[in-house]
JSON list of C-alpha atoms in Angstrom, two decimals:
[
{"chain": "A", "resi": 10, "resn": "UNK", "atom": "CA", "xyz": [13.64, 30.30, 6.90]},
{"chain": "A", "resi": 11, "resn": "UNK", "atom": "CA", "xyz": [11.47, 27.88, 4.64]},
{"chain": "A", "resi": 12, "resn": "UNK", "atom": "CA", "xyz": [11.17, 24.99, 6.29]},
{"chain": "A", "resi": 13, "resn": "UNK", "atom": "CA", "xyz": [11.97, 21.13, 4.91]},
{"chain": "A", "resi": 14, "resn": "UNK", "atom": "CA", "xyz": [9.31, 19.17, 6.83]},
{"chain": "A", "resi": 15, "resn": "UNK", "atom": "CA", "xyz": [10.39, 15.99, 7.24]},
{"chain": "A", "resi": 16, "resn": "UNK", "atom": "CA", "xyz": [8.02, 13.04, 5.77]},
{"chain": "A", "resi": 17, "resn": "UNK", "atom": "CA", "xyz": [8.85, 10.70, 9.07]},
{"chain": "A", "resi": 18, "resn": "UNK", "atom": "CA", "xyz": [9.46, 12.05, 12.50]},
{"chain": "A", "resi": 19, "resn": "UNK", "atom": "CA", "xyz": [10.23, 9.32, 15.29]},
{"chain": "A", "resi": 20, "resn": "UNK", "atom": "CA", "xyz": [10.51, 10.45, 18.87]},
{"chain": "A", "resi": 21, "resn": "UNK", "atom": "CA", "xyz": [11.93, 8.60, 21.96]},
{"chain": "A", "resi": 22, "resn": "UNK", "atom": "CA", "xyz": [10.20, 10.68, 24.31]},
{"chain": "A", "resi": 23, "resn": "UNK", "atom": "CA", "xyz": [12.44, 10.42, 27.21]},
{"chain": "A", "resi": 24, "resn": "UNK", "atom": "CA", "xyz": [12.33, 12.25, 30.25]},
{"chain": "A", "resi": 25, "resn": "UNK", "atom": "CA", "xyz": [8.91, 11.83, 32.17]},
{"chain": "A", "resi": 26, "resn": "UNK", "atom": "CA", "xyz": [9.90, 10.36, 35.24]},
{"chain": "A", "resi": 27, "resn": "UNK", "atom": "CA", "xyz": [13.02, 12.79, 35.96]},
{"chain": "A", "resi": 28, "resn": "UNK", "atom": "CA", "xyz": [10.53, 15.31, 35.11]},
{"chain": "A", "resi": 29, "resn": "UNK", "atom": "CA", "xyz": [8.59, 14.13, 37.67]},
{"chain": "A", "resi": 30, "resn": "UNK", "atom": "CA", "xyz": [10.91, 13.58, 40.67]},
{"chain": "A", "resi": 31, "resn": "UNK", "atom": "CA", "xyz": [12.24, 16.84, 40.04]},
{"chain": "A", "resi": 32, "resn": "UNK", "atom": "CA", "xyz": [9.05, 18.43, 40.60]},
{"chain": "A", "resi": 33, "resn": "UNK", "atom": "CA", "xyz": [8.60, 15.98, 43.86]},
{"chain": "A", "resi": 34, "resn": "UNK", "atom": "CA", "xyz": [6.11, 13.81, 41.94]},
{"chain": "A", "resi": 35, "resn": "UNK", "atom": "CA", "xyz": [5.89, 10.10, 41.50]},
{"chain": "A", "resi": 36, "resn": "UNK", "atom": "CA", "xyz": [6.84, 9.01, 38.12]},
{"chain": "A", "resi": 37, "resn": "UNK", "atom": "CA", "xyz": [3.34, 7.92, 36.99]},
{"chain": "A", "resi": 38, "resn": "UNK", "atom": "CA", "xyz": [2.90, 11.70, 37.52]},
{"chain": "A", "resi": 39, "resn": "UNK", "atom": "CA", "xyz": [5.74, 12.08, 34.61]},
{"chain": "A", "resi": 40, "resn": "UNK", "atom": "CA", "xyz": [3.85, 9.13, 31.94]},
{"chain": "A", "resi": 41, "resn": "UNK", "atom": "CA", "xyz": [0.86, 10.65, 32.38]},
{"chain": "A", "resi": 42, "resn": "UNK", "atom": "CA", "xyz": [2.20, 14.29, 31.44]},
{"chain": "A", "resi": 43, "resn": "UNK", "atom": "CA", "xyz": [4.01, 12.86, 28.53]},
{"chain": "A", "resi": 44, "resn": "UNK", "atom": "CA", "xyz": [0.72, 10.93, 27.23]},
{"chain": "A", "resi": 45, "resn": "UNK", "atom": "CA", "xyz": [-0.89, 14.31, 26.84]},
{"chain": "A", "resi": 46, "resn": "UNK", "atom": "CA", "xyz": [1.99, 15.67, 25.25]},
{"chain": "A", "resi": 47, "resn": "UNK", "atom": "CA", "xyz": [1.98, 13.20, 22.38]},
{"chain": "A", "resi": 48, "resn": "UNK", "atom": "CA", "xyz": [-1.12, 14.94, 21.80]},
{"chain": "A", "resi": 49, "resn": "UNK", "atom": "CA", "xyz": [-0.16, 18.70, 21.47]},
{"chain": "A", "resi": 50, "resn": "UNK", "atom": "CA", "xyz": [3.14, 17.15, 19.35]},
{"chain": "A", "resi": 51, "resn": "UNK", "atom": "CA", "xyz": [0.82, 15.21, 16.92]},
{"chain": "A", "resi": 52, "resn": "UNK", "atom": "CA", "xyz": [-1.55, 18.22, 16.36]},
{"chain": "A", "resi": 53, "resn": "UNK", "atom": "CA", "xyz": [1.48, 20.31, 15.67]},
{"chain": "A", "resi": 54, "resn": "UNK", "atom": "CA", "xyz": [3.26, 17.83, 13.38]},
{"chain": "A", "resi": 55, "resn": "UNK", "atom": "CA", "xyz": [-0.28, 17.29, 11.62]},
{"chain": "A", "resi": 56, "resn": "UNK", "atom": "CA", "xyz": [-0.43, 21.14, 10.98]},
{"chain": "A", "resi": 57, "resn": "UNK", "atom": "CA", "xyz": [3.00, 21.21, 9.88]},
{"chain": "A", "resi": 58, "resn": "UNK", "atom": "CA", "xyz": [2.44, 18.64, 7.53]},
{"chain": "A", "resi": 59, "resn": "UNK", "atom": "CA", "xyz": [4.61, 15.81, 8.97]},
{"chain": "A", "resi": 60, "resn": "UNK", "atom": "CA", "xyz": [3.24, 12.86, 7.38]},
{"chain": "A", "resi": 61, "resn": "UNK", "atom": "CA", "xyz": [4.05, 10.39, 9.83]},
{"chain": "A", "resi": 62, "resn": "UNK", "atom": "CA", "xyz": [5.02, 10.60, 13.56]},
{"chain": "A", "resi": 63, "resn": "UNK", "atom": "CA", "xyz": [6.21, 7.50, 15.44]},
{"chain": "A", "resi": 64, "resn": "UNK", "atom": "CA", "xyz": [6.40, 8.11, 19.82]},
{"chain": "A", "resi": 65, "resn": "UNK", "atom": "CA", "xyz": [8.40, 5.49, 21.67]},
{"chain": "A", "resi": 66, "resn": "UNK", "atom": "CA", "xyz": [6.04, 4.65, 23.99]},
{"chain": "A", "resi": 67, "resn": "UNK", "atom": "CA", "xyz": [6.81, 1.07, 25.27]},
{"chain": "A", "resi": 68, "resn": "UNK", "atom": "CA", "xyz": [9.46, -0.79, 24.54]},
{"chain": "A", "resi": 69, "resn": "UNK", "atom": "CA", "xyz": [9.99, -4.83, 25.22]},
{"chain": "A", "resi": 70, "resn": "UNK", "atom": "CA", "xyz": [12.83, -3.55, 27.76]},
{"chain": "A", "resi": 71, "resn": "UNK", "atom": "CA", "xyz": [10.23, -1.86, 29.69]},
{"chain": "A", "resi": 72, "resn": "UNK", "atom": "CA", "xyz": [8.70, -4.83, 31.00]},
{"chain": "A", "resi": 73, "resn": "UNK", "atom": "CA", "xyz": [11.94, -4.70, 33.53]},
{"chain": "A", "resi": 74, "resn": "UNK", "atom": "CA", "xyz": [10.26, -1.78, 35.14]},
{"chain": "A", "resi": 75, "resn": "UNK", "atom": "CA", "xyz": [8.85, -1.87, 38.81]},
{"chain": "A", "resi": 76, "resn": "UNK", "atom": "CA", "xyz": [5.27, -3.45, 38.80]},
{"chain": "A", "resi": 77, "resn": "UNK", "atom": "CA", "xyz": [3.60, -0.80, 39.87]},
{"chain": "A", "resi": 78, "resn": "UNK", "atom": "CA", "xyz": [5.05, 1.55, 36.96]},
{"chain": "A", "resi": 79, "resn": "UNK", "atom": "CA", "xyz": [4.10, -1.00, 34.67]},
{"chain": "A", "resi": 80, "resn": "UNK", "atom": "CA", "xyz": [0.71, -1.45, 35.78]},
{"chain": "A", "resi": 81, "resn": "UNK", "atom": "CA", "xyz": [0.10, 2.66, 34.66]},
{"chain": "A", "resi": 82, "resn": "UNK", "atom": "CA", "xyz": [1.93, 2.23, 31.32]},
{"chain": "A", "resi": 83, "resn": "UNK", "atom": "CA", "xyz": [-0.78, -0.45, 30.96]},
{"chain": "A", "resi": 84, "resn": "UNK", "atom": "CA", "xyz": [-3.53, 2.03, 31.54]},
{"chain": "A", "resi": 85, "resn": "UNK", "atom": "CA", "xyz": [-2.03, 5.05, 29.84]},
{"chain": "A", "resi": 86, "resn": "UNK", "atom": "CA", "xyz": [-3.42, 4.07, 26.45]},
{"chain": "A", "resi": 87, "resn": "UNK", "atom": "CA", "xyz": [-6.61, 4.46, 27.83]},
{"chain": "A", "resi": 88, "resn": "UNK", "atom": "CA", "xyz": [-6.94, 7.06, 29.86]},
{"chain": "A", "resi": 89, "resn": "UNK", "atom": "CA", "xyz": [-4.81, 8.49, 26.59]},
{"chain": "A", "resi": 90, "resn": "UNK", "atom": "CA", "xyz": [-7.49, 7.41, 24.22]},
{"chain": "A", "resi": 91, "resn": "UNK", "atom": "CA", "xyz": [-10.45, 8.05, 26.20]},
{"chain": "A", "resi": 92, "resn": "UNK", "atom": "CA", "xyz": [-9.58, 11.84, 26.90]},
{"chain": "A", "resi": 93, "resn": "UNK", "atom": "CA", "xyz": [-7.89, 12.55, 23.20]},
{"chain": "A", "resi": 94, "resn": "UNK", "atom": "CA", "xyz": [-9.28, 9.64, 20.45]},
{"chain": "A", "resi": 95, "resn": "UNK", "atom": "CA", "xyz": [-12.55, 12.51, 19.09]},
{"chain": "A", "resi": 96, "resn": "UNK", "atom": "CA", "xyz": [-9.98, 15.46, 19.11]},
{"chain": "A", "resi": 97, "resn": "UNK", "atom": "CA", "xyz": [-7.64, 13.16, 16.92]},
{"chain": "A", "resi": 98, "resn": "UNK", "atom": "CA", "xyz": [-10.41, 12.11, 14.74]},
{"chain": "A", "resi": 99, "resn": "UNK", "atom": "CA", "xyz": [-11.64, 15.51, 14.06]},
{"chain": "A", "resi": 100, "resn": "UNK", "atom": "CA", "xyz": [-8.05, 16.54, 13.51]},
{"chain": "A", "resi": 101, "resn": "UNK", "atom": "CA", "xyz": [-8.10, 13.50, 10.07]},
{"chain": "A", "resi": 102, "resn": "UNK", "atom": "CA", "xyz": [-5.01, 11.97, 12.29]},
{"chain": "A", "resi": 103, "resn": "UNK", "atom": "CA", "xyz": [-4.39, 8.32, 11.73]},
{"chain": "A", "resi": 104, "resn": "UNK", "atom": "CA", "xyz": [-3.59, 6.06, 14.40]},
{"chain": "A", "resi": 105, "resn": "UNK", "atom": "CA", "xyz": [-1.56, 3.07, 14.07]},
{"chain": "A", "resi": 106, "resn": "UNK", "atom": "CA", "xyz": [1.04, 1.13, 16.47]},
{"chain": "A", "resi": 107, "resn": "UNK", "atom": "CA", "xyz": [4.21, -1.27, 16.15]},
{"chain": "A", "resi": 108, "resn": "UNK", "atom": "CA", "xyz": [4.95, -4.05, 18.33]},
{"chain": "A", "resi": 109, "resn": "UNK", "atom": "CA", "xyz": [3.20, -7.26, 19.82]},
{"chain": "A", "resi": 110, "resn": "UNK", "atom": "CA", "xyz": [0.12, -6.24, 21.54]},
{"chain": "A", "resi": 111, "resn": "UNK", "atom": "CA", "xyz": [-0.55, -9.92, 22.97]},
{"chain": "A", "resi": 112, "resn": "UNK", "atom": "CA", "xyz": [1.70, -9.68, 26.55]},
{"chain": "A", "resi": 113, "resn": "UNK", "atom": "CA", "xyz": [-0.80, -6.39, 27.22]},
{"chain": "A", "resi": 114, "resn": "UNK", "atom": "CA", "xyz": [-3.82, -6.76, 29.34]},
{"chain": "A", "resi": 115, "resn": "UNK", "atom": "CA", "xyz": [-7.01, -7.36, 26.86]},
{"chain": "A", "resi": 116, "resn": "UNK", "atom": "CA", "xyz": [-9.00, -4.26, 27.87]},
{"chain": "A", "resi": 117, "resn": "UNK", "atom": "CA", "xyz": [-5.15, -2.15, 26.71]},
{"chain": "A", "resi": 118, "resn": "UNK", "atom": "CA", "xyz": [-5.29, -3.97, 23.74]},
{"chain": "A", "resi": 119, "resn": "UNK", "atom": "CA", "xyz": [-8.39, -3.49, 22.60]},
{"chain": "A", "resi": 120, "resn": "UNK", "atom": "CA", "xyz": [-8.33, 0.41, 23.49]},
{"chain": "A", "resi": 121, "resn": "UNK", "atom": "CA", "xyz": [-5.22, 0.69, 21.08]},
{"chain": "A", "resi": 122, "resn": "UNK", "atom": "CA", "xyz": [-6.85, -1.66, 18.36]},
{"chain": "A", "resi": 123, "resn": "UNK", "atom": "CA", "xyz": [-10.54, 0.50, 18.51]},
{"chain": "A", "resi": 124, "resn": "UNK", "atom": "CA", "xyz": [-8.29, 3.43, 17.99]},
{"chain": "A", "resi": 125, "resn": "UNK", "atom": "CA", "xyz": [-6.79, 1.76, 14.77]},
{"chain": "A", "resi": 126, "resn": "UNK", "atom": "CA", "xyz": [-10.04, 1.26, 13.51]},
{"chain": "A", "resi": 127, "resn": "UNK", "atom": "CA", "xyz": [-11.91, 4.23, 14.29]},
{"chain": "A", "resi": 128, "resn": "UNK", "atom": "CA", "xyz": [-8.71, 6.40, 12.64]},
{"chain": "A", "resi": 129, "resn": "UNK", "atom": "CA", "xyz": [-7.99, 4.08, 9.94]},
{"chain": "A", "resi": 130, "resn": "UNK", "atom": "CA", "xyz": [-9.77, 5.95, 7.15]},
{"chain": "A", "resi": 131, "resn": "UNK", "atom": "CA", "xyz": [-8.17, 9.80, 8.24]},
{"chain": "A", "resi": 132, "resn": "UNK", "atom": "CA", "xyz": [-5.91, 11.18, 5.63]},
{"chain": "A", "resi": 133, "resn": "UNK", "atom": "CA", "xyz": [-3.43, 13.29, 7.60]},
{"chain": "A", "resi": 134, "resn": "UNK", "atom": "CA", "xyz": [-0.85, 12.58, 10.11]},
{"chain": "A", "resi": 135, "resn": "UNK", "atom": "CA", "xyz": [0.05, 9.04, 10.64]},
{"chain": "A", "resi": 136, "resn": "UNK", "atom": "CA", "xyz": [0.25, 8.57, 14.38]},
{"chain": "A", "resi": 137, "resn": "UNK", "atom": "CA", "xyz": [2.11, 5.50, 15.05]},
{"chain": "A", "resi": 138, "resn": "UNK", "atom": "CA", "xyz": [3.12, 4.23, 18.81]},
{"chain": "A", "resi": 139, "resn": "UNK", "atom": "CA", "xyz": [5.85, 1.88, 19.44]},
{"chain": "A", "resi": 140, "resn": "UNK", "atom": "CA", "xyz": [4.25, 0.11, 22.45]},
{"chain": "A", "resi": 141, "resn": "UNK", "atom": "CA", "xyz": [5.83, -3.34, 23.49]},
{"chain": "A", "resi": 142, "resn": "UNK", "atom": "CA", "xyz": [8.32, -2.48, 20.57]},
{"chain": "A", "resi": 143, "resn": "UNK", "atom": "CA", "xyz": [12.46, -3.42, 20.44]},
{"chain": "A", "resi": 144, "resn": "UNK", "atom": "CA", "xyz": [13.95, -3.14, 16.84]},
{"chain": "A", "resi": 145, "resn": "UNK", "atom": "CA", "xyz": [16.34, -6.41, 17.31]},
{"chain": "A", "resi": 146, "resn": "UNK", "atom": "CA", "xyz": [13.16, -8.42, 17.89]},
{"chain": "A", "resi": 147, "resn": "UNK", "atom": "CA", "xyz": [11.47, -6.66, 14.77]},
{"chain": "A", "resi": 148, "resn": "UNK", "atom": "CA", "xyz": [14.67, -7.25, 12.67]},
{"chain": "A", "resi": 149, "resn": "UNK", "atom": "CA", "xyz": [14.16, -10.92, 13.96]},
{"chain": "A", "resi": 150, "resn": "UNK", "atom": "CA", "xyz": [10.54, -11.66, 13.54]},
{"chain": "A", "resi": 151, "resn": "UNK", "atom": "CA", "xyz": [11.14, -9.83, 9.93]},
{"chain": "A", "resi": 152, "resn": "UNK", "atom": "CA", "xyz": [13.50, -12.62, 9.21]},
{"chain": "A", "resi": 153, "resn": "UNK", "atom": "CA", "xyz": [11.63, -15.68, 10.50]},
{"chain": "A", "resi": 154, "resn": "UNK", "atom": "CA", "xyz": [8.82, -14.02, 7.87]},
{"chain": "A", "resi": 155, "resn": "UNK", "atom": "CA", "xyz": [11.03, -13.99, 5.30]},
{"chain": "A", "resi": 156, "resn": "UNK", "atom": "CA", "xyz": [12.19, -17.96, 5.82]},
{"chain": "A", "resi": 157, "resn": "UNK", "atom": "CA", "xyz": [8.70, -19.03, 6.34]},
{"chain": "A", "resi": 158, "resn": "UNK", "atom": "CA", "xyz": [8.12, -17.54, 2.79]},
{"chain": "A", "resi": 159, "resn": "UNK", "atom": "CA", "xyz": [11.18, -19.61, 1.57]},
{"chain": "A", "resi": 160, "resn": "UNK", "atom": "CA", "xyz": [9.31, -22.79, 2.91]},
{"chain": "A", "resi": 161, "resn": "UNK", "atom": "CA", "xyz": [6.53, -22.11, 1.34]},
{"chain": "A", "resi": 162, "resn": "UNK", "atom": "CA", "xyz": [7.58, -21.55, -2.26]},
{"chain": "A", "resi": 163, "resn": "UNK", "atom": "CA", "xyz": [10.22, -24.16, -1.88]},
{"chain": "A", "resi": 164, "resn": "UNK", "atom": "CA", "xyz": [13.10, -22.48, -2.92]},
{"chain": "A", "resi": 165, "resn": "UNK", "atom": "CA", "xyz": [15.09, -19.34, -1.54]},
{"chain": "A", "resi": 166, "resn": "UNK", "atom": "CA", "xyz": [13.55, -16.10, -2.38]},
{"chain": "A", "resi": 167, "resn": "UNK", "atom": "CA", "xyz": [15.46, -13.08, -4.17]},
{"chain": "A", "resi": 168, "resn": "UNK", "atom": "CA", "xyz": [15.82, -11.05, -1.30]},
{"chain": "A", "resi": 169, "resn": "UNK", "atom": "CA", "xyz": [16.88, -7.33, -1.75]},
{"chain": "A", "resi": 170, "resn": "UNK", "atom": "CA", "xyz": [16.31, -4.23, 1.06]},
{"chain": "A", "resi": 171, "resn": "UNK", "atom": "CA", "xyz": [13.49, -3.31, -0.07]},
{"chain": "A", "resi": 172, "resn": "UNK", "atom": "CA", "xyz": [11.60, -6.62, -0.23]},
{"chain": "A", "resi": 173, "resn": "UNK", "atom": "CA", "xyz": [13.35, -7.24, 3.65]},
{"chain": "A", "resi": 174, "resn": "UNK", "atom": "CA", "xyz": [11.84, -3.79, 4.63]},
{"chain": "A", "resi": 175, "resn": "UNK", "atom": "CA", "xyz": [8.09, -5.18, 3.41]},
{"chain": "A", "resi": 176, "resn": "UNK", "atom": "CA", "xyz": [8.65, -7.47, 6.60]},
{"chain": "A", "resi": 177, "resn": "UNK", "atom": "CA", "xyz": [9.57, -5.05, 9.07]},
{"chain": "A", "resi": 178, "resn": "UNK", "atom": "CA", "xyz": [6.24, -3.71, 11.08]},
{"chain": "A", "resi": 179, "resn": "UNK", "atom": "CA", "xyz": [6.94, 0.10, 9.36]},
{"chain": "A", "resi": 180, "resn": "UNK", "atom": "CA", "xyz": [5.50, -1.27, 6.24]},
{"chain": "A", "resi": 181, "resn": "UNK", "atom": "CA", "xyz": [4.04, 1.37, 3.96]},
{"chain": "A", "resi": 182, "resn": "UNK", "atom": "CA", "xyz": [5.51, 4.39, 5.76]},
{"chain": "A", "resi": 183, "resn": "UNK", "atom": "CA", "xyz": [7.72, 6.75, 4.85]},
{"chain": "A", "resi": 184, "resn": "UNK", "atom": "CA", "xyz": [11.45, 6.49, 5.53]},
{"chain": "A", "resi": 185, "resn": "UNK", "atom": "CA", "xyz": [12.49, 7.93, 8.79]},
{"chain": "A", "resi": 186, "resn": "UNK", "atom": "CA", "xyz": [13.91, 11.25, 8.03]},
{"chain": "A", "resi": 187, "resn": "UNK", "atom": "CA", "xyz": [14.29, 12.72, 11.79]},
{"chain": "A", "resi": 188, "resn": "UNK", "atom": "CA", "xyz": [15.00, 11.25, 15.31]},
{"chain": "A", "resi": 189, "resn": "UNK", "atom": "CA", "xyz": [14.68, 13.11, 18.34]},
{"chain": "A", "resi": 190, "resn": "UNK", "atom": "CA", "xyz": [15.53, 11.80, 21.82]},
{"chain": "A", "resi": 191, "resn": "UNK", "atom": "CA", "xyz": [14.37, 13.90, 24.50]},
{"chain": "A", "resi": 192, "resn": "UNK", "atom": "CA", "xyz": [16.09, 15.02, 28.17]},
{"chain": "A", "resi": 193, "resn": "UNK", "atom": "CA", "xyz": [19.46, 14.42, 27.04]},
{"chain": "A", "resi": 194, "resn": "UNK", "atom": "CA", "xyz": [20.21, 10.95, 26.59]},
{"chain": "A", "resi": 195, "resn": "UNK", "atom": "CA", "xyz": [22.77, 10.15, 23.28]},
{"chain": "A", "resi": 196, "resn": "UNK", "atom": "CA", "xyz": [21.41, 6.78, 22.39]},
{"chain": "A", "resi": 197, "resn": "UNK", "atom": "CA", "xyz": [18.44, 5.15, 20.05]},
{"chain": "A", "resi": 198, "resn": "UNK", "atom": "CA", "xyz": [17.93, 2.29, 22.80]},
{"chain": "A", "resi": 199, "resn": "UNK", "atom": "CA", "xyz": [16.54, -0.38, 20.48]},
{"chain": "A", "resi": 200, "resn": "UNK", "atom": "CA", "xyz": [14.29, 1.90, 18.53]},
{"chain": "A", "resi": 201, "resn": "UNK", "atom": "CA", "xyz": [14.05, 1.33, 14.58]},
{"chain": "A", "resi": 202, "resn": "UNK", "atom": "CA", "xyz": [17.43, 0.33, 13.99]},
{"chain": "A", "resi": 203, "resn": "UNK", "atom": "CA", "xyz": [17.31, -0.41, 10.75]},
{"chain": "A", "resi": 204, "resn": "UNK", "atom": "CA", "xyz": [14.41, 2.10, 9.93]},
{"chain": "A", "resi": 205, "resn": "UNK", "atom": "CA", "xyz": [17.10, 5.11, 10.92]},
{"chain": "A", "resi": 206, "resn": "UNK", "atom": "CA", "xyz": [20.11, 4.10, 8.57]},
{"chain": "A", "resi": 207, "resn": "UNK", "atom": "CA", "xyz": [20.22, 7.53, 7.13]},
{"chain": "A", "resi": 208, "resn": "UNK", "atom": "CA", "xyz": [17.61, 9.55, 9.28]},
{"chain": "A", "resi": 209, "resn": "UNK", "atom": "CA", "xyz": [19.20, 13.13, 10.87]},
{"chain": "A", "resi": 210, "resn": "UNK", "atom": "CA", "xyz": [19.79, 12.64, 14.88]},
{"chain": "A", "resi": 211, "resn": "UNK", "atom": "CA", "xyz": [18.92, 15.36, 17.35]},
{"chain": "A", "resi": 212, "resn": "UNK", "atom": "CA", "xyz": [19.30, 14.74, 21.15]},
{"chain": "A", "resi": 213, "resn": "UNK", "atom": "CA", "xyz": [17.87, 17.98, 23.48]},
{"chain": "A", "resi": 214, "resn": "UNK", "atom": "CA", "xyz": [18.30, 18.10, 27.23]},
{"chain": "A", "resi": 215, "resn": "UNK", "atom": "CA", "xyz": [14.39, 19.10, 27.04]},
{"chain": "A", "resi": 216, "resn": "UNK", "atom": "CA", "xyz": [13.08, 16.65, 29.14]},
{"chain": "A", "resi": 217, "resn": "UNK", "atom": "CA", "xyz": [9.41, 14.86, 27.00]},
{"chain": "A", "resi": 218, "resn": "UNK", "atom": "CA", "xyz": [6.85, 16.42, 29.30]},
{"chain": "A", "resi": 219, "resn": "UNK", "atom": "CA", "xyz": [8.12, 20.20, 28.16]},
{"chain": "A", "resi": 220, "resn": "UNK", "atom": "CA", "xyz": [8.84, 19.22, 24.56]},
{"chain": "A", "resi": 221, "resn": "UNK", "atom": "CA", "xyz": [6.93, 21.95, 22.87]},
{"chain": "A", "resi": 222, "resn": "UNK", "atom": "CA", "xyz": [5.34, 22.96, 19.29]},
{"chain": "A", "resi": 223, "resn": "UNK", "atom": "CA", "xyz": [7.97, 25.38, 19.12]},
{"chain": "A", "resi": 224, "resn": "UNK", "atom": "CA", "xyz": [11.16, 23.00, 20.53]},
{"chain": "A", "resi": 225, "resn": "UNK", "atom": "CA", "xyz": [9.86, 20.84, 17.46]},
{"chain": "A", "resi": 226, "resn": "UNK", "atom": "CA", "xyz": [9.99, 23.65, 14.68]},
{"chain": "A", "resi": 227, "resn": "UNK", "atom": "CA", "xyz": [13.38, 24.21, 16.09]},
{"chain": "A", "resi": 228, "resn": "UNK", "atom": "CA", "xyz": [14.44, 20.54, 15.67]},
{"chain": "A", "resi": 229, "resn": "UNK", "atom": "CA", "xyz": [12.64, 21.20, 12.28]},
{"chain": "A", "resi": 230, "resn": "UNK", "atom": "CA", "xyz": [15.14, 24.06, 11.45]},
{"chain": "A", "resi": 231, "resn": "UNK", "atom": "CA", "xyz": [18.15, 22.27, 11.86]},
{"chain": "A", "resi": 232, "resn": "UNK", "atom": "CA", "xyz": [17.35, 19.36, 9.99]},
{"chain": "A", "resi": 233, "resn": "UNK", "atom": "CA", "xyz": [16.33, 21.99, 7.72]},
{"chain": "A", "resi": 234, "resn": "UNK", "atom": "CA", "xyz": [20.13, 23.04, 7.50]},
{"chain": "A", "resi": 235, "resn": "UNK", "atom": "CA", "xyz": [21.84, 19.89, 7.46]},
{"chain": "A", "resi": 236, "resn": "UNK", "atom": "CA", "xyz": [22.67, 18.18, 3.74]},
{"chain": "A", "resi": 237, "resn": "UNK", "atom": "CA", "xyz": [21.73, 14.65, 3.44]},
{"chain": "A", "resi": 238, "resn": "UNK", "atom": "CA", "xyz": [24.05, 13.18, 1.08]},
{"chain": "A", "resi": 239, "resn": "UNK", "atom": "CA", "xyz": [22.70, 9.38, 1.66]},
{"chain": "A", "resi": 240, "resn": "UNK", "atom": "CA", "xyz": [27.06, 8.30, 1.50]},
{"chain": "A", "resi": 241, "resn": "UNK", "atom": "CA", "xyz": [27.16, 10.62, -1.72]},
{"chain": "A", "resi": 242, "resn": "UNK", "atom": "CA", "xyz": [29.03, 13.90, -2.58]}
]
């Protein structure tokens, strides 16, 4: 089967601390196995030619958390970074993030932002993390832009979706075309609501951690099957 890669691939990588407790590990165990898997599923999407892969890795709900799980989702990016940041280089992968960096501590954000820049001139794979992300606060802050603009000019702006999406923090990607939640959850939990309007869904009981390169091309081939009619015949 030829494949139709998908431009945009957003992942709610779901699954690492069940993943965890099931193998009689604490759940930090679970985070840390599913930072290294964005890695092998980046690589993969990169050689596929995915141009764009956006990983659920924070939301603003997450904050809700136990402290102590917190604290590690703090330190992921940079034990993530650290480890992985050359091998993405070398690799022409991009990073970038969505979501409000400011309630992480300074040494996180600063890890996340030297990744930015030391990526930001790669060509291939867009690697974007959602990290202190929720869609109903983008949708909001989008619109709170888009009044502020109205101030300024003095009068109300044309508005159509296209000039709305120029708010949103996905700016300058490519539409969504695929969503994959992981370990067998059938929800999108606050993530890119308005971004997946007409992306393809696929839930798997494959729990993050054991997401593989090939679990991917076989998310790829079904969406590869499926006929996007965007509400047309």
């Amino acid at each position: 089967m030829e494949l139709n890669i998908p431009k945009h691939i957003a992942i709610i990588m779901d699954g690492n601390g069940r993943w965890a407790k099931k193998r009689g590990m604490p759940r930090t165990a679970g985070h840390k196995q599913g930072a290294e898997n964005i890695r092998k599923i980046a690589i993969a999407c990169n050689e596929l030619g995915v141009q764009a892969l956006t990983c659920y890795a924070f939301s603003t709900e997450n904050w809700k958390r136990p402290e102590s799980e917190v604290e590690y989702l703090c330190k992921l990016p940079k034990l993530f970074f650290h480890r992985y940041l050359e091998e993405l280089r070398k690799n022409n992968i991009k990073v970038t993030f969505l979501g409000e960096l400011d309630r992480f501590p300074k040494e996180t954000r600063n890890v996340i932002e030297t990744a930015v820049e030391k990526t930001k001139d790669n060509t291939g794979l867009i690697l974007c993390l959602a990290v202190n992300y929720g869609s109903r606060r983008e949708i909001m802050l989008a619109a709170q832009q888009y009044a502020s603009t109205c101030l300024e000019q003095g009068n109300v702006v044309d508005l159509d979706e296209d000039m709305f999406a120029s708010y949103l923090m996905t700016n300058g990607m490519p539409e969504v075309d695929l969503m994959i939640r992981t370990s067998g959850e059938l929800r999108i939990s606050n993530f890119l609501l308005w971004q997946l309007a007409y992306a393809e869904f696929i839930f798997t009981p494959i729990a993050w951690p054991d997401f593989t390169k090939e679990e991917l091309v076989k998310a790829i081939e079904e969406y590869t099957l499926r006929h996007r009619r965007f509400g047309g015949l």
